PDB file of C-alpha atoms in Angstrom:
ATOM      1  CA  GLN A  50      56.663  -9.941  35.000  1.00 95.00           C
ATOM      2  CA  VAL A  51      54.851  -6.776  34.254  1.00 97.00           C
ATOM      3  CA  GLN A  52      56.136  -5.661  30.701  1.00 98.00           C
ATOM      4  CA  LEU A  53      54.845  -2.935  28.237  1.00 98.00           C
ATOM      5  CA  VAL A  54      56.164  -3.344  24.772  1.00 98.00           C
ATOM      6  CA  GLN A  55      55.689  -0.647  22.175  1.00 98.00           C
ATOM      7  CA  SER A  56      55.150  -0.563  18.371  1.00 98.00           C
ATOM      8  CA  GLY A  57      58.532   0.164  16.316  1.00 97.00           C
ATOM      9  CA  ALA A  58      60.157   3.454  15.017  1.00 98.00           C
ATOM     10  CA  GLU A  59      58.262   5.717  12.655  1.00 98.00           C
ATOM     11  CA  VAL A  60      59.392   8.324  10.317  1.00 98.00           C
ATOM     12  CA  LYS A  61      56.535  10.990   9.227  1.00 98.00           C
ATOM     13  CA  LYS A  62      56.487  14.068   7.429  1.00 98.00           C
ATOM     14  CA  PRO A  63      55.465  17.620   8.563  1.00 98.00           C
ATOM     15  CA  GLY A  64      51.516  17.728   9.156  1.00 97.00           C
ATOM     16  CA  ALA A  65      51.094  14.006   9.372  1.00 98.00           C
ATOM     17  CA  SER A  66      49.918  11.853  12.256  1.00 98.00           C
ATOM     18  CA  VAL A  67      51.499   9.196  14.200  1.00 98.00           C
ATOM     19  CA  LYS A  68      49.694   6.463  16.129  1.00 98.00           C
ATOM     20  CA  VAL A  69      52.224   4.433  18.820  1.00 98.00           C
ATOM     21  CA  SER A  70      51.125   1.320  20.657  1.00 98.00           C
ATOM     22  CA  CYS A  71      52.148   0.035  24.011  1.00 98.00           C
ATOM     23  CA  GLN A  72      50.785  -3.473  24.990  1.00 98.00           C
ATOM     24  CA  ALA A  73      50.826  -4.533  28.301  1.00 98.00           C
ATOM     25  CA  SER A  74      51.491  -8.078  30.030  1.00 98.00           C
ATOM     26  CA  GLY A  75      51.723  -9.493  33.270  1.00 97.00           C
ATOM     27  CA  TYR A  76      48.952  -7.833  35.228  1.00 97.00           C
ATOM     28  CA  THR A  77      45.231  -7.152  34.822  1.00 97.00           C
ATOM     29  CA  PHE A  78      45.254  -4.388  32.504  1.00 97.00           C
ATOM     30  CA  THR A  79      41.912  -2.706  33.605  1.00 96.00           C
ATOM     31  CA  THR A  80      43.488  -2.087  37.168  1.00 97.00           C
ATOM     32  CA  PHE A  81      45.886   0.578  36.064  1.00 97.00           C
ATOM     33  CA  GLY A  82      46.475   3.753  34.290  1.00 97.00           C
ATOM     34  CA  ILE A  83      49.143   4.508  31.564  1.00 98.00           C
ATOM     35  CA  ASN A  84      50.969   7.572  30.768  1.00 98.00           C
ATOM     36  CA  TRP A  85      52.698   8.855  27.704  1.00 98.00           C
ATOM     37  CA  VAL A  86      56.255  10.540  28.280  1.00 98.00           C
ATOM     38  CA  ARG A  87      58.628  11.952  25.410  1.00 98.00           C
ATOM     39  CA  GLN A  88      61.829  12.643  25.460  1.00 98.00           C
ATOM     40  CA  ALA A  89      63.319  14.836  22.349  1.00 97.00           C
ATOM     41  CA  PRO A  90      67.222  14.566  21.425  1.00 95.00           C
ATOM     42  CA  GLY A  91      69.696  15.331  24.266  1.00 91.00           C
ATOM     43  CA  GLN A  92      66.527  16.884  26.406  1.00 93.00           C
ATOM     44  CA  GLY A  93      64.724  15.789  29.277  1.00 95.00           C
ATOM     45  CA  LEU A  94      61.559  14.135  29.912  1.00 97.00           C
ATOM     46  CA  GLN A  95      57.874  15.566  29.222  1.00 98.00           C
ATOM     47  CA  TRP A  96      54.626  14.217  30.222  1.00 98.00           C
ATOM     48  CA  MET A  97      52.084  14.083  27.638  1.00 98.00           C
ATOM     49  CA  GLY A  98      48.978  12.683  29.211  1.00 97.00           C
ATOM     50  CA  TRP A  99      47.186   9.675  31.125  1.00 97.00           C
ATOM     51  CA  ILE A 100      44.602   7.042  30.219  1.00 97.00           C
ATOM     52  CA  SER A 101      42.561   4.997  32.501  1.00 96.00           C
ATOM     53  CA  ALA A 102      42.850   1.522  31.234  1.00 96.00           C
ATOM     54  CA  TYR A 103      39.639   0.765  33.048  1.00 95.00           C
ATOM     55  CA  ASN A 104      37.343   3.201  31.465  1.00 94.00           C
ATOM     56  CA  GLY A 105      39.422   5.326  28.838  1.00 95.00           C
ATOM     57  CA  ASP A 106      39.048   8.519  30.870  1.00 95.00           C
ATOM     58  CA  THR A 107      42.069  10.710  29.899  1.00 96.00           C
ATOM     59  CA  ASN A 108      43.963  13.823  30.991  1.00 95.00           C
ATOM     60  CA  TYR A 109      46.435  15.514  28.746  1.00 97.00           C
ATOM     61  CA  ALA A 110      49.030  18.225  29.004  1.00 96.00           C
ATOM     62  CA  GLN A 111      47.673  21.631  28.106  1.00 96.00           C
ATOM     63  CA  LYS A 112      50.841  21.736  25.744  1.00 96.00           C
ATOM     64  CA  PHE A 113      49.221  18.450  23.688  1.00 97.00           C
ATOM     65  CA  GLN A 114      45.467  19.286  24.153  1.00 95.00           C
ATOM     66  CA  GLY A 115      43.785  19.417  20.813  1.00 96.00           C
ATOM     67  CA  ARG A 116      46.659  17.311  19.179  1.00 98.00           C
ATOM     68  CA  VAL A 117      46.870  14.077  20.962  1.00 98.00           C
ATOM     69  CA  THR A 118      44.533  11.128  21.462  1.00 98.00           C
ATOM     70  CA  MET A 119      44.857   8.280  23.730  1.00 98.00           C
ATOM     71  CA  THR A 120      42.823   5.293  23.446  1.00 98.00           C
ATOM     72  CA  THR A 121      42.847   1.797  24.724  1.00 98.00           C
ATOM     73  CA  ASP A 122      41.833  -1.609  23.236  1.00 97.00           C
ATOM     74  CA  THR A 123      41.007  -3.641  26.436  1.00 97.00           C
ATOM     75  CA  SER A 124      40.648  -7.220  24.177  1.00 97.00           C
ATOM     76  CA  ALA A 125      44.508  -6.430  23.349  1.00 97.00           C
ATOM     77  CA  SER A 126      45.499  -4.959  26.626  1.00 98.00           C
ATOM     78  CA  THR A 127      46.875  -2.153  24.376  1.00 98.00           C
ATOM     79  CA  VAL A 128      46.953   1.323  24.533  1.00 98.00           C
ATOM     80  CA  TYR A 129      47.493   3.795  21.805  1.00 98.00           C
ATOM     81  CA  MET A 130      48.955   7.533  21.604  1.00 98.00           C
ATOM     82  CA  GLU A 131      48.125   9.395  18.333  1.00 98.00           C
ATOM     83  CA  LEU A 132      49.662  12.841  17.914  1.00 98.00           C
ATOM     84  CA  ARG A 133      48.537  15.041  14.882  1.00 98.00           C
ATOM     85  CA  SER A 134      49.884  18.024  13.045  1.00 98.00           C
ATOM     86  CA  LEU A 135      53.490  16.929  13.423  1.00 98.00           C
ATOM     87  CA  ARG A 136      56.217  19.207  13.535  1.00 97.00           C
ATOM     88  CA  SER A 137      60.149  18.710  13.368  1.00 97.00           C
ATOM     89  CA  ASP A 138      60.183  19.529  16.859  1.00 96.00           C
ATOM     90  CA  ASP A 139      57.979  16.670  17.855  1.00 98.00           C
ATOM     91  CA  THR A 140      61.075  14.394  16.843  1.00 98.00           C
ATOM     92  CA  ALA A 141      61.433  12.719  20.012  1.00 98.00           C
ATOM     93  CA  VAL A 142      61.624   8.862  21.600  1.00 98.00           C
ATOM     94  CA  TYR A 143      57.815   8.370  22.814  1.00 98.00           C
ATOM     95  CA  TYR A 144      57.576   6.184  26.002  1.00 98.00           C
ATOM     96  CA  CYS A 145      54.640   4.474  27.960  1.00 98.00           C
ATOM     97  CA  ALA A 146      54.534   4.089  31.370  1.00 98.00           C
ATOM     98  CA  ARG A 147      52.299   2.275  33.846  1.00 98.00           C
ATOM     99  CA  ASP A 148      51.226   4.017  36.851  1.00 96.00           C
ATOM    100  CA  ARG A 149      52.866   2.559  39.904  1.00 95.00           C
ATOM    101  CA  ASN A 150      49.652   2.072  41.840  1.00 91.00           C
ATOM    102  CA  PRO A 151      46.263   0.669  40.844  1.00 91.00           C
ATOM    103  CA  LEU A 152      43.592   2.968  40.020  1.00 91.00           C
ATOM    104  CA  GLU A 153      41.597   2.163  43.349  1.00 88.00           C
ATOM    105  CA  LEU A 154      44.853   3.579  45.066  1.00 87.00           C
ATOM    106  CA  ARG A 155      45.537   6.742  43.262  1.00 83.00           C
ATOM    107  CA  SER A 156      45.894   9.644  45.769  1.00 78.00           C
ATOM    108  CA  LEU A 157      46.502  12.489  43.586  1.00 81.00           C
ATOM    109  CA  ARG A 158      45.646  13.334  40.067  1.00 82.00           C
ATOM    110  CA  SER A 159      48.697  11.748  38.847  1.00 86.00           C
ATOM    111  CA  ASP A 160      51.289   8.773  39.994  1.00 91.00           C
ATOM    112  CA  TRP A 161      54.641   7.624  39.643  1.00 95.00           C
ATOM    113  CA  PHE A 162      55.794   5.681  36.746  1.00 97.00           C
ATOM    114  CA  ASP A 163      56.806   2.118  36.858  1.00 96.00           C
ATOM    115  CA  PRO A 164      57.430   0.097  34.784  1.00 97.00           C
ATOM    116  CA  TRP A 165      58.347   1.955  31.078  1.00 98.00           C
ATOM    117  CA  GLY A 166      57.774   0.624  27.611  1.00 98.00           C
ATOM    118  CA  GLN A 167      61.103   0.527  25.697  1.00 98.00           C
ATOM    119  CA  GLY A 168      60.303   3.486  23.700  1.00 98.00           C
ATOM    120  CA  THR A 169      59.697   4.604  20.270  1.00 98.00           C
ATOM    121  CA  LEU A 170      61.401   6.869  18.143  1.00 98.00           C
ATOM    122  CA  VAL A 171      59.459   9.285  15.978  1.00 98.00           C
ATOM    123  CA  THR A 172      61.536  11.040  13.424  1.00 98.00           C
ATOM    124  CA  VAL A 173      59.391  14.073  11.677  1.00 98.00           C
ATOM    125  CA  SER A 174      61.496  15.264   8.779  1.00 97.00           C
ATOM    126  CA  SER A 175      60.477  16.358   5.150  1.00 94.00           C
TER     127      SER A 175
ATOM    128  CA  GLU B   4      53.385  24.440  36.476  1.00 94.00           C
ATOM    129  CA  ILE B   5      56.092  23.398  38.700  1.00 97.00           C
ATOM    130  CA  VAL B   6      59.697  23.657  37.677  1.00 98.00           C
ATOM    131  CA  LEU B   7      62.295  21.154  39.106  1.00 98.00           C
ATOM    132  CA  THR B   8      66.269  22.087  39.062  1.00 98.00           C
ATOM    133  CA  GLN B   9      68.511  19.668  38.941  1.00 98.00           C
ATOM    134  CA  SER B  10      72.030  20.162  40.041  1.00 96.00           C
ATOM    135  CA  PRO B  11      74.878  19.756  39.119  1.00 97.00           C
ATOM    136  CA  ALA B  12      74.369  18.916  35.464  1.00 97.00           C
ATOM    137  CA  THR B  13      77.263  16.549  35.193  1.00 98.00           C
ATOM    138  CA  LEU B  14      79.170  14.878  38.280  1.00 98.00           C
ATOM    139  CA  SER B  15      82.398  13.143  37.439  1.00 98.00           C
ATOM    140  CA  LEU B  16      83.148  10.613  40.038  1.00 97.00           C
ATOM    141  CA  SER B  17      85.206   7.258  40.561  1.00 97.00           C
ATOM    142  CA  PRO B  18      83.675   4.128  41.352  1.00 97.00           C
ATOM    143  CA  GLY B  19      83.328   3.642  44.932  1.00 97.00           C
ATOM    144  CA  GLU B  20      83.056   7.296  45.844  1.00 98.00           C
ATOM    145  CA  ARG B  21      79.681   8.729  47.016  1.00 98.00           C
ATOM    146  CA  ALA B  22      77.364  10.757  44.706  1.00 98.00           C
ATOM    147  CA  THR B  23      75.034  13.463  45.708  1.00 98.00           C
ATOM    148  CA  LEU B  24      72.681  14.715  43.570  1.00 98.00           C
ATOM    149  CA  SER B  25      70.055  17.677  44.024  1.00 98.00           C
ATOM    150  CA  CYS B  26      66.590  18.512  42.839  1.00 98.00           C
ATOM    151  CA  ARG B  27      64.923  21.848  43.930  1.00 98.00           C
ATOM    152  CA  ALA B  28      61.434  22.488  43.065  1.00 98.00           C
ATOM    153  CA  SER B  29      60.091  25.939  42.209  1.00 98.00           C
ATOM    154  CA  GLN B  30      57.121  25.517  44.893  1.00 97.00           C
ATOM    155  CA  SER B  31      56.750  22.941  47.679  1.00 97.00           C
ATOM    156  CA  VAL B  32      55.856  19.304  46.628  1.00 96.00           C
ATOM    157  CA  SER B  33      55.863  17.813  50.005  1.00 95.00           C
ATOM    158  CA  ASN B  34      57.057  14.462  49.800  1.00 95.00           C
ATOM    159  CA  TYR B  35      55.738  13.998  46.214  1.00 96.00           C
ATOM    160  CA  LEU B  36      58.961  13.457  44.464  1.00 97.00           C
ATOM    161  CA  ALA B  37      60.615  10.531  42.468  1.00 98.00           C
ATOM    162  CA  TRP B  38      63.944   9.614  41.160  1.00 98.00           C
ATOM    163  CA  TYR B  39      64.555   7.938  37.781  1.00 98.00           C
ATOM    164  CA  GLN B  40      67.689   6.312  36.440  1.00 98.00           C
ATOM    165  CA  GLN B  41      68.299   6.136  32.827  1.00 98.00           C
ATOM    166  CA  LYS B  42      71.050   4.353  30.713  1.00 97.00           C
ATOM    167  CA  PRO B  43      72.050   5.207  27.281  1.00 94.00           C
ATOM    168  CA  GLY B  44      69.273   3.684  24.713  1.00 94.00           C
ATOM    169  CA  GLN B  45      67.269   2.440  27.711  1.00 97.00           C
ATOM    170  CA  ALA B  46      63.939   3.622  29.257  1.00 98.00           C
ATOM    171  CA  PRO B  47      64.205   5.397  32.723  1.00 98.00           C
ATOM    172  CA  ARG B  48      63.620   3.231  35.888  1.00 98.00           C
ATOM    173  CA  LEU B  49      61.908   4.201  38.665  1.00 98.00           C
ATOM    174  CA  LEU B  50      64.363   4.210  41.615  1.00 98.00           C
ATOM    175  CA  ILE B  51      62.843   6.246  44.743  1.00 98.00           C
ATOM    176  CA  TYR B  52      59.159   7.419  45.128  1.00 97.00           C
ATOM    177  CA  ASP B  53      57.594   9.568  47.815  1.00 96.00           C
ATOM    178  CA  ALA B  54      61.226  10.968  48.263  1.00 97.00           C
ATOM    179  CA  SER B  55      62.740   8.042  50.317  1.00 98.00           C
ATOM    180  CA  ASN B  56      61.163   4.795  49.394  1.00 97.00           C
ATOM    181  CA  ARG B  57      63.383   2.724  47.348  1.00 98.00           C
ATOM    182  CA  ALA B  58      61.211   1.020  44.373  1.00 97.00           C
ATOM    183  CA  ALA B  59      61.259  -2.833  44.161  1.00 95.00           C
ATOM    184  CA  GLY B  60      64.432  -4.376  43.396  1.00 96.00           C
ATOM    185  CA  ILE B  61      66.559  -1.180  44.128  1.00 98.00           C
ATOM    186  CA  PRO B  62      70.064  -1.551  45.798  1.00 97.00           C
ATOM    187  CA  ALA B  63      70.328  -0.388  49.399  1.00 98.00           C
ATOM    188  CA  ARG B  64      73.276   2.105  48.028  1.00 98.00           C
ATOM    189  CA  PHE B  65      70.505   4.401  46.654  1.00 98.00           C
ATOM    190  CA  SER B  66      68.805   6.771  48.886  1.00 98.00           C
ATOM    191  CA  GLY B  67      66.469   9.315  48.863  1.00 98.00           C
ATOM    192  CA  SER B  68      66.018  12.333  51.440  1.00 98.00           C
ATOM    193  CA  GLY B  69      64.415  15.680  51.751  1.00 98.00           C
ATOM    194  CA  SER B  70      60.679  17.366  51.598  1.00 97.00           C
ATOM    195  CA  GLY B  71      59.288  20.700  50.374  1.00 97.00           C
ATOM    196  CA  THR B  72      61.716  22.052  47.981  1.00 98.00           C
ATOM    197  CA  ASP B  73      64.844  20.458  48.296  1.00 98.00           C
ATOM    198  CA  PHE B  74      65.695  16.964  47.839  1.00 98.00           C
ATOM    199  CA  THR B  75      68.694  14.795  47.512  1.00 98.00           C
ATOM    200  CA  LEU B  76      69.753  11.585  45.989  1.00 98.00           C
ATOM    201  CA  THR B  77      72.658   9.784  47.452  1.00 98.00           C
ATOM    202  CA  ILE B  78      74.343   6.773  45.898  1.00 98.00           C
ATOM    203  CA  SER B  79      76.600   5.634  48.809  1.00 97.00           C
ATOM    204  CA  SER B  80      79.549   3.797  47.074  1.00 97.00           C
ATOM    205  CA  LEU B  81      79.166   3.789  42.982  1.00 98.00           C
ATOM    206  CA  GLU B  82      79.273   0.669  41.164  1.00 97.00           C
ATOM    207  CA  PRO B  83      80.200   0.567  37.566  1.00 97.00           C
ATOM    208  CA  GLU B  84      76.501   0.361  36.486  1.00 97.00           C
ATOM    209  CA  ASP B  85      75.454   3.200  38.267  1.00 98.00           C
ATOM    210  CA  PHE B  86      76.933   5.671  35.791  1.00 97.00           C
ATOM    211  CA  ALA B  87      74.042   7.124  33.971  1.00 98.00           C
ATOM    212  CA  VAL B  88      71.424   9.831  33.761  1.00 98.00           C
ATOM    213  CA  TYR B  89      69.424  10.891  36.852  1.00 98.00           C
ATOM    214  CA  SER B  90      65.876  12.561  36.907  1.00 98.00           C
ATOM    215  CA  CYS B  91      63.582  13.864  39.303  1.00 98.00           C
ATOM    216  CA  GLN B  92      59.654  14.044  39.001  1.00 98.00           C
ATOM    217  CA  GLN B  93      57.387  15.680  40.920  1.00 97.00           C
ATOM    218  CA  ARG B  94      53.424  14.821  40.993  1.00 95.00           C
ATOM    219  CA  ARG B  95      52.097  17.158  43.883  1.00 95.00           C
ATOM    220  CA  ILE B  96      50.711  19.584  41.710  1.00 92.00           C
ATOM    221  CA  TRP B  97      49.108  18.520  38.005  1.00 92.00           C
ATOM    222  CA  PRO B  98      50.867  18.382  35.659  1.00 95.00           C
ATOM    223  CA  PRO B  99      53.437  16.333  36.730  1.00 96.00           C
ATOM    224  CA  THR B 100      56.685  17.592  35.800  1.00 97.00           C
ATOM    225  CA  PHE B 101      60.587  16.324  35.486  1.00 98.00           C
ATOM    226  CA  GLY B 102      63.955  17.888  36.220  1.00 98.00           C
ATOM    227  CA  GLN B 103      66.419  18.474  33.225  1.00 97.00           C
ATOM    228  CA  GLY B 104      68.501  15.387  34.833  1.00 98.00           C
ATOM    229  CA  THR B 105      71.979  15.111  36.069  1.00 98.00           C
ATOM    230  CA  ARG B 106      74.782  13.053  34.176  1.00 98.00           C
ATOM    231  CA  LEU B 107      76.882  10.698  36.763  1.00 98.00           C
ATOM    232  CA  GLU B 108      80.073  10.130  34.513  1.00 97.00           C
ATOM    233  CA  ILE B 109      83.278   8.288  35.257  1.00 95.00           C
ATOM    234  CA  LYS B 110      85.847  10.334  35.915  1.00 92.00           C
TER     235      LYS B 110
END
């Protein structure tokens, strides 16, 4: 079955960077895009950006432009999300989520998110 | 960006009752709306996409309706496992955005 497995929890100091991984299995990795969505404690979901696992094209939310980088390693079927210059309000659970539709069938600039990884808690604290 | 407003924030019902959750968009999203279910400590799960299509493996008691700016998620007869947080999401206008969620709790 399709599965996304994320790296473990991280604790970082303000100003540091964090890199979270998301390893996919159960499908042909390069035929779908992957999104990153975060959820601060007690808050709603916030879309951060998207990467094509086929060619590495990215779309980032304006809020994170210049501070986030998403990359892929096709040999490992893994997507990475690096967030820099961390602040306390970056404390959140970070999820990766695959596009529901393969790249060739995407009809708009974004897709539905299905399935999701289990989430990675990133805590930013001095 | 499009703002999605969900109501009510919390809904208290008993198993077997019918649940009706609302999601309103700040401008038309046509039928490009989805619903997700999230249980404590778990990732969200896609329930409904394109406003009314059930995702794979989702029971028939879940249904979605609406178009334009007003959408509804209905759970026809609540099972104990249905008590969770439900969020709507639109993808008509980039960037994709989510509502703040409705917490469905046991009365």
